[in-house]
Protein backbone atom coordinates (compact mmCIF):
# COMPACT_ATOMS: atom_id res chain seq x y z
CA UNK A 1 0.00 0.00 0.00
CA UNK A 2 2.83 2.40 0.87
CA UNK A 3 4.52 1.53 -2.41
CA UNK A 4 1.36 2.40 -4.35
CA UNK A 5 1.05 5.70 -2.53
CA UNK A 6 4.68 6.51 -3.24
CA UNK A 7 4.14 5.78 -6.92
CA UNK A 8 1.03 7.96 -7.00
CA UNK A 9 2.78 10.85 -5.23
CA UNK A 10 5.81 10.53 -7.49
CA UNK A 11 3.59 10.49 -10.57
CA UNK A 12 1.70 13.58 -9.35
CA UNK A 13 4.93 15.46 -8.67
CA UNK A 14 6.25 14.51 -12.12
CA UNK A 15 3.05 15.75 -13.79
CA UNK A 16 3.17 19.00 -11.82
CA UNK A 17 6.80 19.58 -12.68
CA UNK A 18 6.16 18.70 -16.32
CA UNK A 19 3.21 21.12 -16.55
CA UNK A 20 5.29 23.85 -14.92
CA UNK A 21 8.11 23.35 -17.41
CA UNK A 22 5.69 23.47 -20.36
CA UNK A 23 4.18 26.67 -19.02
CA UNK A 24 7.65 28.16 -18.56
CA UNK A 25 8.65 27.15 -22.11
CA UNK A 26 5.52 28.82 -23.55
CA UNK A 27 6.16 32.00 -21.56
CA UNK A 28 9.79 32.01 -22.69
CA UNK A 29 8.76 31.68 -26.34
CA UNK A 30 6.27 34.51 -26.00
CA UNK A 31 8.87 36.74 -24.33
CA UNK A 32 11.51 35.92 -26.95
CA UNK A 33 9.01 36.59 -29.72
CA UNK A 34 8.64 40.21 -28.59
CA UNK A 35 12.40 40.48 -28.07
CA UNK A 36 12.96 39.27 -31.66
CA UNK A 37 10.79 42.10 -33.01
CA UNK A 38 12.89 44.70 -31.22
CA UNK A 39 16.13 42.93 -32.13
CA UNK A 40 15.14 42.93 -35.80
CA UNK A 41 15.21 46.74 -35.79
CA UNK A 42 18.64 46.77 -34.09
CA UNK A 43 20.03 44.23 -36.55
CA UNK A 44 18.60 46.09 -39.53
CA UNK A 45 20.22 49.31 -38.28
CA UNK A 46 23.62 47.61 -38.21
CA UNK A 47 23.15 46.10 -41.66
CA UNK A 48 22.02 49.36 -43.25
CA UNK A 49 24.96 51.17 -41.61
CA UNK A 50 27.42 48.74 -43.21
CA UNK A 51 25.75 49.09 -46.62
CA UNK A 52 25.72 52.89 -46.46
CA UNK A 53 29.34 52.99 -45.31
CA UNK A 54 30.40 50.93 -48.32
CA UNK A 55 28.24 53.03 -50.65
CA UNK A 56 29.64 56.30 -49.30
CA UNK A 57 33.30 55.34 -49.00
CA UNK A 58 33.43 52.46 -51.47
CA UNK A 59 36.21 54.11 -53.44
CA UNK A 60 38.53 53.72 -50.45
CA UNK A 61 37.84 50.02 -49.93
CA UNK A 62 39.41 47.38 -52.14
CA UNK A 63 37.16 44.61 -50.80
CA UNK A 64 34.22 44.16 -53.17
CA UNK A 65 32.21 42.10 -50.68
CA UNK A 66 32.53 44.51 -47.76
CA UNK A 67 28.77 45.17 -47.84
CA UNK A 68 27.95 41.44 -47.66
CA UNK A 69 27.68 41.33 -43.83
CA UNK A 70 25.20 44.21 -44.06
CA UNK A 71 22.99 42.45 -46.61
CA UNK A 72 23.08 39.24 -44.54
CA UNK A 73 22.05 41.22 -41.46
CA UNK A 74 19.15 42.89 -43.31
CA UNK A 75 17.96 39.48 -44.56
CA UNK A 76 18.24 38.09 -41.02
CA UNK A 77 16.23 41.05 -39.66
CA UNK A 78 13.38 40.32 -42.07
CA UNK A 79 13.37 36.63 -41.14
CA UNK A 80 13.54 37.62 -37.47
CA UNK A 81 10.26 39.54 -37.74
CA UNK A 82 8.49 36.43 -39.03
CA UNK A 83 10.21 34.26 -36.42
CA UNK A 84 9.05 36.54 -33.61
CA UNK A 85 5.44 36.40 -34.83
CA UNK A 86 5.63 32.61 -35.13
CA UNK A 87 7.11 32.23 -31.64
CA UNK A 88 4.25 34.26 -30.14
CA UNK A 89 1.73 32.22 -32.13
CA UNK A 90 3.23 28.91 -30.96
CA UNK A 91 3.20 30.07 -27.33
CA UNK A 92 -0.53 30.83 -27.61
CA UNK A 93 -1.65 27.80 -29.63
CA UNK A 94 0.71 24.95 -30.25
CA UNK A 95 0.82 23.27 -33.63
CA UNK A 96 3.45 20.79 -34.78
CA UNK A 97 3.49 22.42 -38.22
CA UNK A 98 4.15 25.89 -36.79
CA UNK A 99 6.68 24.52 -34.33
CA UNK A 100 8.50 22.75 -37.15
CA UNK A 101 8.59 25.93 -39.26
CA UNK A 102 9.82 27.87 -36.22
CA UNK A 103 12.69 25.39 -35.77
CA UNK A 104 13.60 25.75 -39.45
CA UNK A 105 13.58 29.57 -39.29
CA UNK A 106 15.74 29.53 -36.16
CA UNK A 107 18.27 27.36 -38.01
CA UNK A 108 18.26 29.75 -40.99
CA UNK A 109 18.79 32.71 -38.64
CA UNK A 110 21.70 31.01 -36.93
CA UNK A 111 23.37 30.46 -40.31
CA UNK A 112 22.78 34.05 -41.48
CA UNK A 113 23.90 35.68 -38.24
CA UNK A 114 26.94 33.45 -37.80
CA UNK A 115 28.07 34.27 -41.35
CA UNK A 116 27.48 37.98 -40.80
CA UNK A 117 29.36 37.99 -37.47
CA UNK A 118 32.36 36.10 -38.89
CA UNK A 119 32.58 38.37 -41.95
CA UNK A 120 32.23 41.52 -39.82
CA UNK A 121 35.08 40.42 -37.56
CA UNK A 122 37.22 39.40 -40.54
CA UNK A 123 36.77 42.73 -42.36
CA UNK A 124 37.27 44.72 -39.16
CA UNK A 125 40.78 43.24 -38.85
CA UNK A 126 41.71 43.18 -42.53
CA UNK A 127 40.40 46.52 -43.81
CA UNK A 128 42.43 48.92 -41.61
CA UNK A 129 45.86 48.51 -43.29
CA UNK A 130 44.30 48.50 -46.77
CA UNK A 131 42.37 51.66 -45.94
CA UNK A 132 45.58 53.45 -44.92
CA UNK A 133 47.38 52.39 -48.10
CA UNK A 134 44.51 53.48 -50.33
CA UNK A 135 44.10 56.85 -48.63
CA UNK A 136 47.85 57.50 -48.81
CA UNK A 137 47.87 56.71 -52.52
CA UNK A 138 44.92 59.01 -53.22
CA UNK A 139 46.56 61.85 -51.31
CA UNK A 140 49.75 61.30 -53.28
CA UNK A 141 47.85 61.39 -56.57
CA UNK A 142 45.60 64.29 -55.57
CA UNK A 143 44.94 66.93 -58.21
CA UNK A 144 43.32 70.02 -56.76
CA UNK A 145 42.72 71.80 -60.08
CA UNK A 146 39.63 71.03 -62.16
CA UNK A 147 38.81 68.80 -63.82
CA UNK A 148 39.48 66.49 -60.90
CA UNK A 149 39.65 62.73 -61.28
CA UNK A 150 37.47 60.36 -59.26
CA UNK A 151 40.17 59.79 -56.64
CA UNK A 152 40.63 63.49 -55.94
CA UNK A 153 36.87 64.01 -55.68
CA UNK A 154 36.70 61.08 -53.27
CA UNK A 155 39.40 62.62 -51.04
CA UNK A 156 37.55 65.95 -50.94
CA UNK A 157 34.27 64.21 -50.17
CA UNK A 158 35.79 62.19 -47.31
CA UNK A 159 37.47 65.25 -45.77
CA UNK A 160 34.25 67.27 -45.87
CA UNK A 161 31.98 64.50 -44.57
CA UNK A 162 34.27 63.33 -41.77
CA UNK A 163 35.68 66.80 -41.04
CA UNK A 164 39.24 65.57 -41.32
CA UNK A 165 42.42 66.45 -43.21
CA UNK A 166 45.09 64.20 -44.67
CA UNK A 167 45.91 60.60 -43.85
CA UNK A 168 47.25 60.95 -40.29
CA UNK A 169 46.75 64.72 -39.93
CA UNK A 170 46.92 67.93 -41.94
CA UNK A 171 50.75 67.80 -42.18
CA UNK A 172 50.45 65.10 -44.86
CA UNK A 173 49.57 67.90 -47.28
CA UNK A 174 52.70 69.86 -46.40
CA UNK A 175 55.17 67.37 -47.88
CA UNK A 176 56.04 68.51 -51.43
CA UNK A 177 57.85 65.26 -52.14
CA UNK A 178 54.79 63.22 -51.28
CA UNK A 179 51.99 65.25 -52.87
CA UNK A 180 51.81 65.60 -56.64
CA UNK A 181 49.70 68.77 -56.67
CA UNK A 182 52.44 70.99 -55.22
CA UNK A 183 54.22 73.05 -57.86
CA UNK A 184 57.93 73.96 -57.63
CA UNK A 185 58.44 77.16 -55.66
CA UNK A 186 54.86 77.18 -54.46
CA UNK A 187 54.02 77.72 -50.81
CA UNK A 188 52.74 74.71 -48.92
CA UNK A 189 48.97 74.62 -48.71
CA UNK A 190 46.10 72.23 -48.14
CA UNK A 191 42.92 71.52 -50.13
CA UNK A 192 39.91 73.68 -49.40
CA UNK A 193 38.05 70.57 -48.25
CA UNK A 194 40.28 70.68 -45.13
CA UNK A 195 38.82 74.03 -44.14
CA UNK A 196 36.05 74.37 -41.61
CA UNK A 197 32.74 75.61 -42.91
CA UNK A 198 33.26 79.16 -41.59
CA UNK A 199 36.63 79.41 -43.36
CA UNK A 200 35.99 77.85 -46.75
CA UNK A 201 39.07 79.44 -48.40
CA UNK A 202 41.72 78.92 -45.74
CA UNK A 203 43.82 76.39 -47.69
CA UNK A 204 46.48 78.90 -48.75
CA UNK A 205 46.90 80.45 -45.30
CA UNK A 206 48.38 78.05 -42.76
CA UNK A 207 49.00 80.73 -40.20
CA UNK A 208 45.65 79.99 -38.55
CA UNK A 209 45.51 76.24 -37.91
CA UNK A 210 42.29 76.60 -35.94
CA UNK A 211 40.56 77.11 -39.29
CA UNK A 212 41.55 73.58 -40.43
CA UNK A 213 40.36 70.10 -39.59
CA UNK A 214 43.58 68.83 -38.04
CA UNK A 215 42.60 65.22 -37.34
CA UNK A 216 43.48 62.58 -39.93
CA UNK A 217 40.84 60.81 -42.04
CA UNK A 218 42.16 57.27 -41.59
CA UNK A 219 41.63 57.29 -37.83
CA UNK A 220 38.07 58.56 -38.17
CA UNK A 221 37.27 56.00 -40.85
CA UNK A 222 38.83 53.20 -38.80
CA UNK A 223 36.89 54.23 -35.70
CA UNK A 224 33.61 54.26 -37.62
CA UNK A 225 34.44 50.98 -39.36
CA UNK A 226 35.32 49.22 -36.09
CA UNK A 227 32.23 50.59 -34.35
CA UNK A 228 29.89 49.34 -37.08
CA UNK A 229 31.57 45.95 -37.43
CA UNK A 230 31.81 45.37 -33.66
CA UNK A 231 28.15 46.37 -33.34
CA UNK A 232 27.25 43.81 -35.99
CA UNK A 233 29.37 41.11 -34.37
CA UNK A 234 27.95 41.48 -30.86
CA UNK A 235 24.39 41.97 -32.10
CA UNK A 236 24.58 38.71 -34.06
CA UNK A 237 26.28 36.89 -31.16
CA UNK A 238 23.63 37.92 -28.61
CA UNK A 239 20.81 37.12 -31.02
CA UNK A 240 22.27 33.68 -31.75
CA UNK A 241 22.26 32.93 -28.02
CA UNK A 242 18.62 34.01 -27.70
CA UNK A 243 17.67 31.92 -30.73
CA UNK A 244 19.31 28.85 -29.21
CA UNK A 245 17.22 29.46 -26.09
CA UNK A 246 14.09 29.72 -28.26
CA UNK A 247 15.04 26.48 -30.04
CA UNK A 248 15.41 24.68 -26.68
CA UNK A 249 12.01 25.97 -25.50
CA UNK A 250 10.35 25.00 -28.77
CA UNK A 251 12.05 21.60 -28.69
CA UNK A 252 10.73 20.95 -25.18
CA UNK A 253 7.18 21.73 -26.33
CA UNK A 254 7.63 19.51 -29.38
CA UNK A 255 8.74 16.65 -27.18
CA UNK A 256 5.57 16.83 -25.08
CA UNK A 257 3.18 17.58 -27.93
CA UNK A 258 1.24 14.47 -29.03
CA UNK A 259 0.68 13.77 -32.71
CA UNK A 260 -2.94 14.97 -32.70
CA UNK A 261 -2.74 16.15 -36.30
CA UNK A 262 -1.83 12.65 -37.56
CA UNK A 263 -5.03 10.78 -36.69
CA UNK A 264 -6.12 9.89 -40.21
CA UNK A 265 -5.81 6.16 -39.37
CA UNK A 266 -8.15 6.44 -36.42
CA UNK A 267 -10.96 3.87 -36.77
CA UNK A 268 -13.57 6.55 -36.09
CA UNK A 269 -12.53 8.33 -39.27
CA UNK A 270 -13.77 5.46 -41.43
CA UNK A 271 -17.07 4.94 -39.69
mmCIF file of C-alpha atoms in Angstrom:
data_model
loop_
_atom_site.group_PDB
_atom_site.id
_atom_site.type_symbol
_atom_site.label_atom_id
_atom_site.label_comp_id
_atom_site.label_asym_id
_atom_site.label_seq_id
_atom_site.Cartn_x
_atom_site.Cartn_y
_atom_site.Cartn_z
ATOM 1 C CA UNK A 1 0.000 0.000 0.000
ATOM 2 C CA UNK A 2 2.830 2.396 0.870
ATOM 3 C CA UNK A 3 4.516 1.532 -2.405
ATOM 4 C CA UNK A 4 1.360 2.400 -4.353
ATOM 5 C CA UNK A 5 1.047 5.704 -2.528
ATOM 6 C CA UNK A 6 4.680 6.512 -3.243
ATOM 7 C CA UNK A 7 4.139 5.778 -6.919
ATOM 8 C CA UNK A 8 1.027 7.959 -7.004
ATOM 9 C CA UNK A 9 2.777 10.847 -5.229
ATOM 10 C CA UNK A 10 5.810 10.533 -7.493
ATOM 11 C CA UNK A 11 3.590 10.495 -10.565
ATOM 12 C CA UNK A 12 1.696 13.582 -9.351
ATOM 13 C CA UNK A 13 4.930 15.457 -8.672
ATOM 14 C CA UNK A 14 6.247 14.512 -12.120
ATOM 15 C CA UNK A 15 3.047 15.748 -13.788
ATOM 16 C CA UNK A 16 3.166 18.998 -11.818
ATOM 17 C CA UNK A 17 6.798 19.579 -12.682
ATOM 18 C CA UNK A 18 6.162 18.705 -16.324
ATOM 19 C CA UNK A 19 3.215 21.121 -16.552
ATOM 20 C CA UNK A 20 5.289 23.847 -14.917
ATOM 21 C CA UNK A 21 8.109 23.353 -17.409
ATOM 22 C CA UNK A 22 5.689 23.470 -20.361
ATOM 23 C CA UNK A 23 4.177 26.673 -19.018
ATOM 24 C CA UNK A 24 7.652 28.156 -18.561
ATOM 25 C CA UNK A 25 8.645 27.151 -22.114
ATOM 26 C CA UNK A 26 5.520 28.822 -23.555
ATOM 27 C CA UNK A 27 6.160 31.997 -21.558
ATOM 28 C CA UNK A 28 9.788 32.008 -22.689
ATOM 29 C CA UNK A 29 8.762 31.676 -26.337
ATOM 30 C CA UNK A 30 6.270 34.513 -25.999
ATOM 31 C CA UNK A 31 8.868 36.740 -24.330
ATOM 32 C CA UNK A 32 11.515 35.915 -26.946
ATOM 33 C CA UNK A 33 9.007 36.594 -29.722
ATOM 34 C CA UNK A 34 8.640 40.210 -28.593
ATOM 35 C CA UNK A 35 12.405 40.477 -28.070
ATOM 36 C CA UNK A 36 12.963 39.269 -31.655
ATOM 37 C CA UNK A 37 10.791 42.103 -33.009
ATOM 38 C CA UNK A 38 12.886 44.702 -31.222
ATOM 39 C CA UNK A 39 16.129 42.932 -32.126
ATOM 40 C CA UNK A 40 15.140 42.929 -35.797
ATOM 41 C CA UNK A 41 15.207 46.744 -35.787
ATOM 42 C CA UNK A 42 18.639 46.775 -34.091
ATOM 43 C CA UNK A 43 20.032 44.230 -36.548
ATOM 44 C CA UNK A 44 18.596 46.094 -39.533
ATOM 45 C CA UNK A 45 20.221 49.309 -38.281
ATOM 46 C CA UNK A 46 23.622 47.610 -38.210
ATOM 47 C CA UNK A 47 23.149 46.096 -41.655
ATOM 48 C CA UNK A 48 22.020 49.356 -43.247
ATOM 49 C CA UNK A 49 24.962 51.172 -41.611
ATOM 50 C CA UNK A 50 27.425 48.742 -43.215
ATOM 51 C CA UNK A 51 25.753 49.085 -46.624
ATOM 52 C CA UNK A 52 25.719 52.893 -46.462
ATOM 53 C CA UNK A 53 29.336 52.986 -45.308
ATOM 54 C CA UNK A 54 30.398 50.928 -48.323
ATOM 55 C CA UNK A 55 28.240 53.029 -50.648
ATOM 56 C CA UNK A 56 29.640 56.302 -49.297
ATOM 57 C CA UNK A 57 33.301 55.337 -48.999
ATOM 58 C CA UNK A 58 33.434 52.457 -51.468
ATOM 59 C CA UNK A 59 36.211 54.113 -53.440
ATOM 60 C CA UNK A 60 38.534 53.721 -50.448
ATOM 61 C CA UNK A 61 37.840 50.018 -49.933
ATOM 62 C CA UNK A 62 39.409 47.375 -52.144
ATOM 63 C CA UNK A 63 37.156 44.614 -50.796
ATOM 64 C CA UNK A 64 34.223 44.157 -53.172
ATOM 65 C CA UNK A 65 32.209 42.099 -50.678
ATOM 66 C CA UNK A 66 32.527 44.513 -47.756
ATOM 67 C CA UNK A 67 28.774 45.171 -47.840
ATOM 68 C CA UNK A 68 27.947 41.442 -47.660
ATOM 69 C CA UNK A 69 27.685 41.333 -43.828
ATOM 70 C CA UNK A 70 25.203 44.205 -44.064
ATOM 71 C CA UNK A 71 22.986 42.447 -46.605
ATOM 72 C CA UNK A 72 23.075 39.237 -44.543
ATOM 73 C CA UNK A 73 22.046 41.225 -41.463
ATOM 74 C CA UNK A 74 19.147 42.888 -43.311
ATOM 75 C CA UNK A 75 17.959 39.481 -44.564
ATOM 76 C CA UNK A 76 18.241 38.087 -41.019
ATOM 77 C CA UNK A 77 16.231 41.049 -39.661
ATOM 78 C CA UNK A 78 13.376 40.322 -42.073
ATOM 79 C CA UNK A 79 13.365 36.625 -41.137
ATOM 80 C CA UNK A 80 13.543 37.616 -37.468
ATOM 81 C CA UNK A 81 10.263 39.536 -37.744
ATOM 82 C CA UNK A 82 8.492 36.429 -39.030
ATOM 83 C CA UNK A 83 10.206 34.259 -36.424
ATOM 84 C CA UNK A 84 9.045 36.536 -33.607
ATOM 85 C CA UNK A 85 5.439 36.402 -34.826
ATOM 86 C CA UNK A 86 5.625 32.609 -35.134
ATOM 87 C CA UNK A 87 7.108 32.229 -31.638
ATOM 88 C CA UNK A 88 4.248 34.260 -30.141
ATOM 89 C CA UNK A 89 1.733 32.216 -32.131
ATOM 90 C CA UNK A 90 3.232 28.910 -30.959
ATOM 91 C CA UNK A 91 3.201 30.066 -27.332
ATOM 92 C CA UNK A 92 -0.532 30.830 -27.610
ATOM 93 C CA UNK A 93 -1.646 27.805 -29.630
ATOM 94 C CA UNK A 94 0.714 24.953 -30.249
ATOM 95 C CA UNK A 95 0.824 23.271 -33.635
ATOM 96 C CA UNK A 96 3.446 20.793 -34.783
ATOM 97 C CA UNK A 97 3.490 22.420 -38.220
ATOM 98 C CA UNK A 98 4.149 25.887 -36.794
ATOM 99 C CA UNK A 99 6.683 24.518 -34.328
ATOM 100 C CA UNK A 100 8.499 22.753 -37.154
ATOM 101 C CA UNK A 101 8.586 25.930 -39.258
ATOM 102 C CA UNK A 102 9.817 27.866 -36.218
ATOM 103 C CA UNK A 103 12.688 25.394 -35.767
ATOM 104 C CA UNK A 104 13.601 25.751 -39.452
ATOM 105 C CA UNK A 105 13.575 29.572 -39.286
ATOM 106 C CA UNK A 106 15.744 29.532 -36.164
ATOM 107 C CA UNK A 107 18.266 27.363 -38.009
ATOM 108 C CA UNK A 108 18.257 29.750 -40.989
ATOM 109 C CA UNK A 109 18.785 32.710 -38.641
ATOM 110 C CA UNK A 110 21.703 31.012 -36.930
ATOM 111 C CA UNK A 111 23.371 30.462 -40.314
ATOM 112 C CA UNK A 112 22.780 34.050 -41.481
ATOM 113 C CA UNK A 113 23.902 35.676 -38.243
ATOM 114 C CA UNK A 114 26.940 33.448 -37.804
ATOM 115 C CA UNK A 115 28.068 34.265 -41.351
ATOM 116 C CA UNK A 116 27.482 37.980 -40.803
ATOM 117 C CA UNK A 117 29.363 37.992 -37.474
ATOM 118 C CA UNK A 118 32.364 36.097 -38.894
ATOM 119 C CA UNK A 119 32.583 38.373 -41.946
ATOM 120 C CA UNK A 120 32.227 41.516 -39.819
ATOM 121 C CA UNK A 121 35.079 40.419 -37.559
ATOM 122 C CA UNK A 122 37.218 39.404 -40.543
ATOM 123 C CA UNK A 123 36.772 42.726 -42.361
ATOM 124 C CA UNK A 124 37.273 44.721 -39.157
ATOM 125 C CA UNK A 125 40.778 43.236 -38.852
ATOM 126 C CA UNK A 126 41.711 43.184 -42.530
ATOM 127 C CA UNK A 127 40.402 46.522 -43.809
ATOM 128 C CA UNK A 128 42.430 48.918 -41.608
ATOM 129 C CA UNK A 129 45.860 48.510 -43.288
ATOM 130 C CA UNK A 130 44.298 48.503 -46.770
ATOM 131 C CA UNK A 131 42.375 51.664 -45.938
ATOM 132 C CA UNK A 132 45.577 53.452 -44.916
ATOM 133 C CA UNK A 133 47.383 52.393 -48.096
ATOM 134 C CA UNK A 134 44.514 53.478 -50.334
ATOM 135 C CA UNK A 135 44.096 56.848 -48.631
ATOM 136 C CA UNK A 136 47.853 57.502 -48.811
ATOM 137 C CA UNK A 137 47.873 56.712 -52.520
ATOM 138 C CA UNK A 138 44.917 59.005 -53.217
ATOM 139 C CA UNK A 139 46.563 61.854 -51.307
ATOM 140 C CA UNK A 140 49.754 61.298 -53.278
ATOM 141 C CA UNK A 141 47.851 61.390 -56.570
ATOM 142 C CA UNK A 142 45.601 64.285 -55.566
ATOM 143 C CA UNK A 143 44.938 66.930 -58.215
ATOM 144 C CA UNK A 144 43.319 70.022 -56.763
ATOM 145 C CA UNK A 145 42.720 71.800 -60.076
ATOM 146 C CA UNK A 146 39.626 71.034 -62.158
ATOM 147 C CA UNK A 147 38.812 68.797 -63.822
ATOM 148 C CA UNK A 148 39.479 66.486 -60.905
ATOM 149 C CA UNK A 149 39.650 62.733 -61.278
ATOM 150 C CA UNK A 150 37.468 60.361 -59.262
ATOM 151 C CA UNK A 151 40.174 59.788 -56.645
ATOM 152 C CA UNK A 152 40.627 63.494 -55.939
ATOM 153 C CA UNK A 153 36.873 64.006 -55.676
ATOM 154 C CA UNK A 154 36.698 61.079 -53.267
ATOM 155 C CA UNK A 155 39.395 62.618 -51.042
ATOM 156 C CA UNK A 156 37.551 65.953 -50.938
ATOM 157 C CA UNK A 157 34.267 64.208 -50.166
ATOM 158 C CA UNK A 158 35.792 62.192 -47.312
ATOM 159 C CA UNK A 159 37.466 65.249 -45.769
ATOM 160 C CA UNK A 160 34.247 67.268 -45.874
ATOM 161 C CA UNK A 161 31.984 64.499 -44.574
ATOM 162 C CA UNK A 162 34.271 63.332 -41.768
ATOM 163 C CA UNK A 163 35.683 66.798 -41.038
ATOM 164 C CA UNK A 164 39.240 65.571 -41.317
ATOM 165 C CA UNK A 165 42.417 66.453 -43.209
ATOM 166 C CA UNK A 166 45.086 64.195 -44.667
ATOM 167 C CA UNK A 167 45.910 60.597 -43.849
ATOM 168 C CA UNK A 168 47.252 60.948 -40.287
ATOM 169 C CA UNK A 169 46.746 64.719 -39.933
ATOM 170 C CA UNK A 170 46.920 67.927 -41.941
ATOM 171 C CA UNK A 171 50.747 67.796 -42.178
ATOM 172 C CA UNK A 172 50.449 65.103 -44.865
ATOM 173 C CA UNK A 173 49.566 67.895 -47.281
ATOM 174 C CA UNK A 174 52.695 69.864 -46.402
ATOM 175 C CA UNK A 175 55.168 67.370 -47.883
ATOM 176 C CA UNK A 176 56.043 68.513 -51.432
ATOM 177 C CA UNK A 177 57.849 65.262 -52.145
ATOM 178 C CA UNK A 178 54.787 63.225 -51.281
ATOM 179 C CA UNK A 179 51.989 65.247 -52.868
ATOM 180 C CA UNK A 180 51.810 65.605 -56.643
ATOM 181 C CA UNK A 181 49.697 68.767 -56.674
ATOM 182 C CA UNK A 182 52.442 70.990 -55.217
ATOM 183 C CA UNK A 183 54.218 73.045 -57.864
ATOM 184 C CA UNK A 184 57.925 73.962 -57.635
ATOM 185 C CA UNK A 185 58.440 77.165 -55.660
ATOM 186 C CA UNK A 186 54.856 77.181 -54.459
ATOM 187 C CA UNK A 187 54.018 77.723 -50.807
ATOM 188 C CA UNK A 188 52.744 74.708 -48.920
ATOM 189 C CA UNK A 189 48.975 74.622 -48.713
ATOM 190 C CA UNK A 190 46.100 72.228 -48.138
ATOM 191 C CA UNK A 191 42.919 71.518 -50.132
ATOM 192 C CA UNK A 192 39.906 73.680 -49.397
ATOM 193 C CA UNK A 193 38.047 70.572 -48.247
ATOM 194 C CA UNK A 194 40.281 70.679 -45.134
ATOM 195 C CA UNK A 195 38.816 74.035 -44.144
ATOM 196 C CA UNK A 196 36.049 74.369 -41.606
ATOM 197 C CA UNK A 197 32.737 75.605 -42.913
ATOM 198 C CA UNK A 198 33.259 79.155 -41.593
ATOM 199 C CA UNK A 199 36.628 79.414 -43.356
ATOM 200 C CA UNK A 200 35.986 77.849 -46.745
ATOM 201 C CA UNK A 201 39.071 79.437 -48.403
ATOM 202 C CA UNK A 202 41.722 78.917 -45.744
ATOM 203 C CA UNK A 203 43.817 76.394 -47.692
ATOM 204 C CA UNK A 204 46.476 78.904 -48.746
ATOM 205 C CA UNK A 205 46.903 80.453 -45.303
ATOM 206 C CA UNK A 206 48.375 78.047 -42.760
ATOM 207 C CA UNK A 207 48.999 80.733 -40.202
ATOM 208 C CA UNK A 208 45.645 79.990 -38.550
ATOM 209 C CA UNK A 209 45.515 76.235 -37.911
ATOM 210 C CA UNK A 210 42.288 76.602 -35.942
ATOM 211 C CA UNK A 211 40.565 77.106 -39.295
ATOM 212 C CA UNK A 212 41.547 73.584 -40.425
ATOM 213 C CA UNK A 213 40.363 70.095 -39.593
ATOM 214 C CA UNK A 214 43.578 68.828 -38.039
ATOM 215 C CA UNK A 215 42.603 65.224 -37.341
ATOM 216 C CA UNK A 216 43.481 62.580 -39.933
ATOM 217 C CA UNK A 217 40.839 60.814 -42.036
ATOM 218 C CA UNK A 218 42.164 57.269 -41.592
ATOM 219 C CA UNK A 219 41.633 57.291 -37.830
ATOM 220 C CA UNK A 220 38.070 58.560 -38.174
ATOM 221 C CA UNK A 221 37.272 56.001 -40.851
ATOM 222 C CA UNK A 222 38.830 53.196 -38.800
ATOM 223 C CA UNK A 223 36.891 54.232 -35.695
ATOM 224 C CA UNK A 224 33.612 54.255 -37.616
ATOM 225 C CA UNK A 225 34.443 50.977 -39.355
ATOM 226 C CA UNK A 226 35.323 49.223 -36.095
ATOM 227 C CA UNK A 227 32.225 50.586 -34.353
ATOM 228 C CA UNK A 228 29.885 49.345 -37.082
ATOM 229 C CA UNK A 229 31.573 45.946 -37.435
ATOM 230 C CA UNK A 230 31.807 45.372 -33.664
ATOM 231 C CA UNK A 231 28.145 46.374 -33.340
ATOM 232 C CA UNK A 232 27.254 43.811 -35.989
ATOM 233 C CA UNK A 233 29.371 41.109 -34.368
ATOM 234 C CA UNK A 234 27.951 41.483 -30.861
ATOM 235 C CA UNK A 235 24.393 41.970 -32.098
ATOM 236 C CA UNK A 236 24.584 38.706 -34.064
ATOM 237 C CA UNK A 237 26.280 36.894 -31.163
ATOM 238 C CA UNK A 238 23.634 37.918 -28.606
ATOM 239 C CA UNK A 239 20.815 37.118 -31.019
ATOM 240 C CA UNK A 240 22.274 33.680 -31.751
ATOM 241 C CA UNK A 241 22.265 32.932 -28.021
ATOM 242 C CA UNK A 242 18.616 34.009 -27.695
ATOM 243 C CA UNK A 243 17.670 31.923 -30.729
ATOM 244 C CA UNK A 244 19.311 28.853 -29.206
ATOM 245 C CA UNK A 245 17.215 29.458 -26.087
ATOM 246 C CA UNK A 246 14.088 29.719 -28.263
ATOM 247 C CA UNK A 247 15.037 26.478 -30.036
ATOM 248 C CA UNK A 248 15.406 24.683 -26.681
ATOM 249 C CA UNK A 249 12.011 25.967 -25.501
ATOM 250 C CA UNK A 250 10.350 24.996 -28.767
ATOM 251 C CA UNK A 251 12.046 21.595 -28.693
ATOM 252 C CA UNK A 252 10.726 20.952 -25.179
ATOM 253 C CA UNK A 253 7.182 21.729 -26.328
ATOM 254 C CA UNK A 254 7.632 19.506 -29.383
ATOM 255 C CA UNK A 255 8.745 16.651 -27.180
ATOM 256 C CA UNK A 256 5.571 16.835 -25.082
ATOM 257 C CA UNK A 257 3.183 17.583 -27.928
ATOM 258 C CA UNK A 258 1.236 14.472 -29.029
ATOM 259 C CA UNK A 259 0.684 13.769 -32.711
ATOM 260 C CA UNK A 260 -2.938 14.973 -32.705
ATOM 261 C CA UNK A 261 -2.744 16.148 -36.295
ATOM 262 C CA UNK A 262 -1.829 12.651 -37.556
ATOM 263 C CA UNK A 263 -5.025 10.780 -36.692
ATOM 264 C CA UNK A 264 -6.116 9.889 -40.211
ATOM 265 C CA UNK A 265 -5.815 6.158 -39.370
ATOM 266 C CA UNK A 266 -8.151 6.445 -36.416
ATOM 267 C CA UNK A 267 -10.957 3.868 -36.767
ATOM 268 C CA UNK A 268 -13.575 6.546 -36.092
ATOM 269 C CA UNK A 269 -12.532 8.326 -39.266
ATOM 270 C CA UNK A 270 -13.766 5.463 -41.430
ATOM 271 C CA UNK A 271 -17.074 4.942 -39.686
#
